[in-house]
XYZ file of C-alpha atoms in Angstrom:
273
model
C -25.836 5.910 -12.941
C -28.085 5.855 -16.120
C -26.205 5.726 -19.453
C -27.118 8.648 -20.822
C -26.223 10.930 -17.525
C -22.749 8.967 -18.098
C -23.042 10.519 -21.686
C -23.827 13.954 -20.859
C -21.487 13.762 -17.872
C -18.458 12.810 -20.551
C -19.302 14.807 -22.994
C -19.088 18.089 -20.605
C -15.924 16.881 -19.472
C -14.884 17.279 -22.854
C -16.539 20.498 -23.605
C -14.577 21.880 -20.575
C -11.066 21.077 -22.424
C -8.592 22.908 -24.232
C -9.158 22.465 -27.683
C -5.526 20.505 -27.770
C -6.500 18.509 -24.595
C -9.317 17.625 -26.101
C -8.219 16.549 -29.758
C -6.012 14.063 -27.667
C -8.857 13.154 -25.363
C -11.161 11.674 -28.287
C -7.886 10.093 -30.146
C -7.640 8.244 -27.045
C -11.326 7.556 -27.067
C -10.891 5.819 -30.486
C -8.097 4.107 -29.571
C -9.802 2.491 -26.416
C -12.835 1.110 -28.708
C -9.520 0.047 -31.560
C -7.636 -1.703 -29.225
C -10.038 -3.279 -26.163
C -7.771 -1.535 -23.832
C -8.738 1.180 -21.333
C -5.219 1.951 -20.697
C -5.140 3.612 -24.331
C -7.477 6.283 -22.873
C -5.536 7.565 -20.243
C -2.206 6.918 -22.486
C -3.436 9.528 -24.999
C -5.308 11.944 -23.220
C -2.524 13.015 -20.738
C 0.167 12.898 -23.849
C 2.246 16.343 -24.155
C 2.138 18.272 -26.823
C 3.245 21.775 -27.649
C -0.625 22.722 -27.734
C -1.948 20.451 -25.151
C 0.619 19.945 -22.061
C -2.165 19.634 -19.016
C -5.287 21.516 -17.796
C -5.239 22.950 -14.882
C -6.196 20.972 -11.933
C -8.498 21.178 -9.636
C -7.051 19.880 -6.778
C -6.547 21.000 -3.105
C -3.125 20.533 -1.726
C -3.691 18.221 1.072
C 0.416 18.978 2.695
C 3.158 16.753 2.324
C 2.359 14.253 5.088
C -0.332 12.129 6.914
C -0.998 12.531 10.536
C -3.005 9.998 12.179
C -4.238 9.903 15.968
C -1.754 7.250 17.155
C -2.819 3.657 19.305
C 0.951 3.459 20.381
C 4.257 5.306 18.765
C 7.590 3.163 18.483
C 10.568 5.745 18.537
C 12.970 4.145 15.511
C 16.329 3.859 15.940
C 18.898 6.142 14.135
C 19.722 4.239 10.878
C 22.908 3.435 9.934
C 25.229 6.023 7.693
C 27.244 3.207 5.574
C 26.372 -0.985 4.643
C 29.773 -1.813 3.874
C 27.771 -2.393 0.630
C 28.751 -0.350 -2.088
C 26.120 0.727 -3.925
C 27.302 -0.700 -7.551
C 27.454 -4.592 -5.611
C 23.703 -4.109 -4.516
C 22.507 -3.258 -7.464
C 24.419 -6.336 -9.322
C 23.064 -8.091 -6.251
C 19.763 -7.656 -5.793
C 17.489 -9.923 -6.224
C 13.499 -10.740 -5.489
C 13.720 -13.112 -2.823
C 10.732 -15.040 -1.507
C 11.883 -16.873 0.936
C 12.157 -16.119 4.869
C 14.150 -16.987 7.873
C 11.958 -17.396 10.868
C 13.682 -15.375 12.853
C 12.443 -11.711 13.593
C 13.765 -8.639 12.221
C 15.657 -6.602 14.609
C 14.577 -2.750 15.034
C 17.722 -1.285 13.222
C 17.140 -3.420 10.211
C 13.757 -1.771 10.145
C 14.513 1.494 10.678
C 17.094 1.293 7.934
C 14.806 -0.168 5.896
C 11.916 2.055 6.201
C 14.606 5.384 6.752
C 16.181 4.844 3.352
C 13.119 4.081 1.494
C 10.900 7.562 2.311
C 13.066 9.276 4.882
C 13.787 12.602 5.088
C 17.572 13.790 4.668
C 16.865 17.146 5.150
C 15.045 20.407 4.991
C 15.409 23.611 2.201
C 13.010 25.816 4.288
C 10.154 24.455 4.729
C 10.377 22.119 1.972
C 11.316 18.301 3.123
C 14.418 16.496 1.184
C 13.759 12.917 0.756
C 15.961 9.830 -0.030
C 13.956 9.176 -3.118
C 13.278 11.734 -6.603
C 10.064 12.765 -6.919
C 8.084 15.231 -9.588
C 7.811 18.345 -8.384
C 9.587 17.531 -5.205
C 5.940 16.527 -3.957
C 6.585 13.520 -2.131
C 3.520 11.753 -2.603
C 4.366 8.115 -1.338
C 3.348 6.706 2.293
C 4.947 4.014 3.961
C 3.078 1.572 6.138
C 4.480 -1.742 8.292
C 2.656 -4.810 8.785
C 4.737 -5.949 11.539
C 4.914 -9.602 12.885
C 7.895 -10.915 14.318
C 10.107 -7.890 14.589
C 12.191 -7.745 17.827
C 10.269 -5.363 20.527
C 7.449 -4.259 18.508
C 4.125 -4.884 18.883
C 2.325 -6.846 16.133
C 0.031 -4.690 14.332
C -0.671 -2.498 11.535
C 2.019 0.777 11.794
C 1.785 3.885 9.707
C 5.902 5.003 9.048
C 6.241 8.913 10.086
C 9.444 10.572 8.653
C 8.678 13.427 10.310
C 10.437 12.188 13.457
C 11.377 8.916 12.181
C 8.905 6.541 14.125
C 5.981 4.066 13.824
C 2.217 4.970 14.664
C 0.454 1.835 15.258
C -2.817 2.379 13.573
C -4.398 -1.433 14.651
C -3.133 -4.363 16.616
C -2.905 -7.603 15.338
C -1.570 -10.235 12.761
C -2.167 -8.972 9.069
C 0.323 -11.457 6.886
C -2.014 -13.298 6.653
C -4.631 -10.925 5.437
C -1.614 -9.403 3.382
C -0.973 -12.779 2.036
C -4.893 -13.426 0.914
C -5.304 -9.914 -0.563
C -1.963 -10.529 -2.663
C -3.990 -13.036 -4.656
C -2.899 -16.209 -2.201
C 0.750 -15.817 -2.627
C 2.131 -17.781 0.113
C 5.594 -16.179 0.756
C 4.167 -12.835 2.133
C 2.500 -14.726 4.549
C 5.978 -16.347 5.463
C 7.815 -12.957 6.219
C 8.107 -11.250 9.401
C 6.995 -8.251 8.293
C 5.783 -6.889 5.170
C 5.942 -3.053 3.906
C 3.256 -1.498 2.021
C 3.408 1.657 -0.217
C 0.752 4.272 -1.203
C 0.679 7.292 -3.236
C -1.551 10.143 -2.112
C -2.507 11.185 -5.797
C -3.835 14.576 -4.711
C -0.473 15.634 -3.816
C 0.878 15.377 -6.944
C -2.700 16.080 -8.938
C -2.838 19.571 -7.421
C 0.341 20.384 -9.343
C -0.126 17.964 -12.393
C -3.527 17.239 -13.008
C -4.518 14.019 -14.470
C -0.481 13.128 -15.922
C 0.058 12.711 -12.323
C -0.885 9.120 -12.253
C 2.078 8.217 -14.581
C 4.386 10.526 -11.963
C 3.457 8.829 -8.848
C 4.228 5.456 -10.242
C 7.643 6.926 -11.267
C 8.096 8.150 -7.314
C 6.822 4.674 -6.030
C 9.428 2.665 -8.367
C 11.886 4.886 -6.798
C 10.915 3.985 -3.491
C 10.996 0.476 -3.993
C 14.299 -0.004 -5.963
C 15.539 2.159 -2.531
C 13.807 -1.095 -0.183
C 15.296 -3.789 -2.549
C 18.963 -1.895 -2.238
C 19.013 -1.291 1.766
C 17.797 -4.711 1.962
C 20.889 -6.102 -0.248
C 23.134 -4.158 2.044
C 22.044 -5.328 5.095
C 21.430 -9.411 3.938
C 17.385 -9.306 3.721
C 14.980 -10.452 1.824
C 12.533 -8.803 -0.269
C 10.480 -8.842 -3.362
C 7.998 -6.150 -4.553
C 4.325 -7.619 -5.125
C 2.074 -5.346 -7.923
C -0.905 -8.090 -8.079
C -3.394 -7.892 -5.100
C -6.768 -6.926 -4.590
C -6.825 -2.959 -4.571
C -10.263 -2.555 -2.887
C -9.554 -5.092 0.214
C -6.212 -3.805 0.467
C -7.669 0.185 0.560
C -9.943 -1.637 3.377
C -7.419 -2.859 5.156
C -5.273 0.697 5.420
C -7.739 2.889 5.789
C -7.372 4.630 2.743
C -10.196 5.721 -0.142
C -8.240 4.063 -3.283
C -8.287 7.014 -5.345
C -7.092 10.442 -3.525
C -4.289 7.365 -1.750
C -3.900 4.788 -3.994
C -2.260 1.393 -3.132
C 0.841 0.695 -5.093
C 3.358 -2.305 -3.944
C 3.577 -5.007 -1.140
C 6.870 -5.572 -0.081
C 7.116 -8.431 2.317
C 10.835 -8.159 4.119
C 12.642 -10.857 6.554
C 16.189 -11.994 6.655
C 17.671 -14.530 4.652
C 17.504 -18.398 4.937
């Protein structure tokens, strides 16, 4: 796009905001040519002030879960109701651990893995309760399974349901390796069994928030993973959360458009040496 249709384009943008919103917008603008640091923009413009909380958004609710047209389903497991972990010990516990037994996973592990990271615990209505907080109660992380060497599943490329608790295998194949390359050539995800992989559909929680969404669905995802890192500590794994990777290739590689579902964490996940 020519620089001056960029111009114009911006400078309706701003025309179109409240006259708060936009007194933070521009502050942000000079703070971004200040500093050398994009981040400032978005930092100021979606501050909250008496006069300037959010605009309203315009975006369509797209539900509270994905649905995908499934190669093969794998029925999990109930998960377990108690660790014998307290939950005080695993959070002195737990640690990032980068190192992986060879041996596979076994189903339960998994499903109480992937259960106590996004399940759902219950129902008020038609309104899902999930094991993690989330603004708004919108629930806008997905869970999906690069699986391996996990006991009785198929290697492949699984989307986690919590609907009904079960994997939808999306491709076959061996993706650690792929997962390992896209995480900037860190070796130790392609050493793990299995690696999990969160997303945040940002339109869930942009047709309530508007544009101070992005700082809520990073909130929800850190949720999420601090949930992996503690079932993992009460059942012995092995886990570490990965933030550096290539966000395009790894959009490519789920099946997702990197901006309505953004890519958040790698997890790779394997019992203990």
């Amino acid at each position: 796009m020519h620089i001056d249709h960029v111009c114009r384009a911006i400078w309706s943008f701003i025309t179109r905001l409240s006259e708060g919103a936009r007194r933070l917008f521009l502050r942000g603008v000079a703070e971004l040519v200040k500093r050398n640091d994009v981040a400032a923009l978005y930092h100021y413009a979606t501050m909250i002030e008496e006069h300037a909380y959010m605009d309203s958004p315009d975006v369509a609710w797209p539900g509270f879960f994905k649905q995908y047209d499934c190669l093969d389903h794998v029925e999990l497991p109930k998960p377990p109701e108690q660790s014998g972990v307290d939950v005080f010990s695993a959070i002195r516990l737990r640690r990032s651990r980068r190192s992986y037994s060879s041996e596979p996973l076994d189903l339960h592990e998994v499903s109480a893995v992937l259960y106590h990271a996004a399940g759902i615990r219950g129902w008020d209505g038609d309104w899902p309760l999930r094991v993690y907080p989330s603004a708004g109660g919108l629930q806008p992380v997905e869970v999906y399974l690069a699986a391996d060497r996990i006991d009785g599943v198929e290697r492949g490329l699984y989307h986690y349901n919590p609907l009904n608790h079960s994997l939808c295998l999306l491709r076959n194949g061996r993706y650690m390796d792929t997962l390992s390359a896209i995480a900037l050539g860190q070796d130790h995800v392609a050493k793990a069994p299995a690696a999990l992989v969160m997303t945040a559909v940002y339109s869930r929680t942009a047709s309530k928030y508007a544009a101070r969404s992005y700082r809520y669905v990073h909130l929800d995802a850190g949720t999420v993973v601090q949930n992996v890192y503690l079932a993992a500590e009460a059942m012995g794994l092995a886990t570490v959360v990965v933030g550096a990777f290539y966000d395009e290739e790894l959009c490519r590689l789920l099946g997702i458009d990197c901006y309505n579902e953004i890519p958040v964490a790698i997890m790779p996940i394997g019992k203990r040496l």
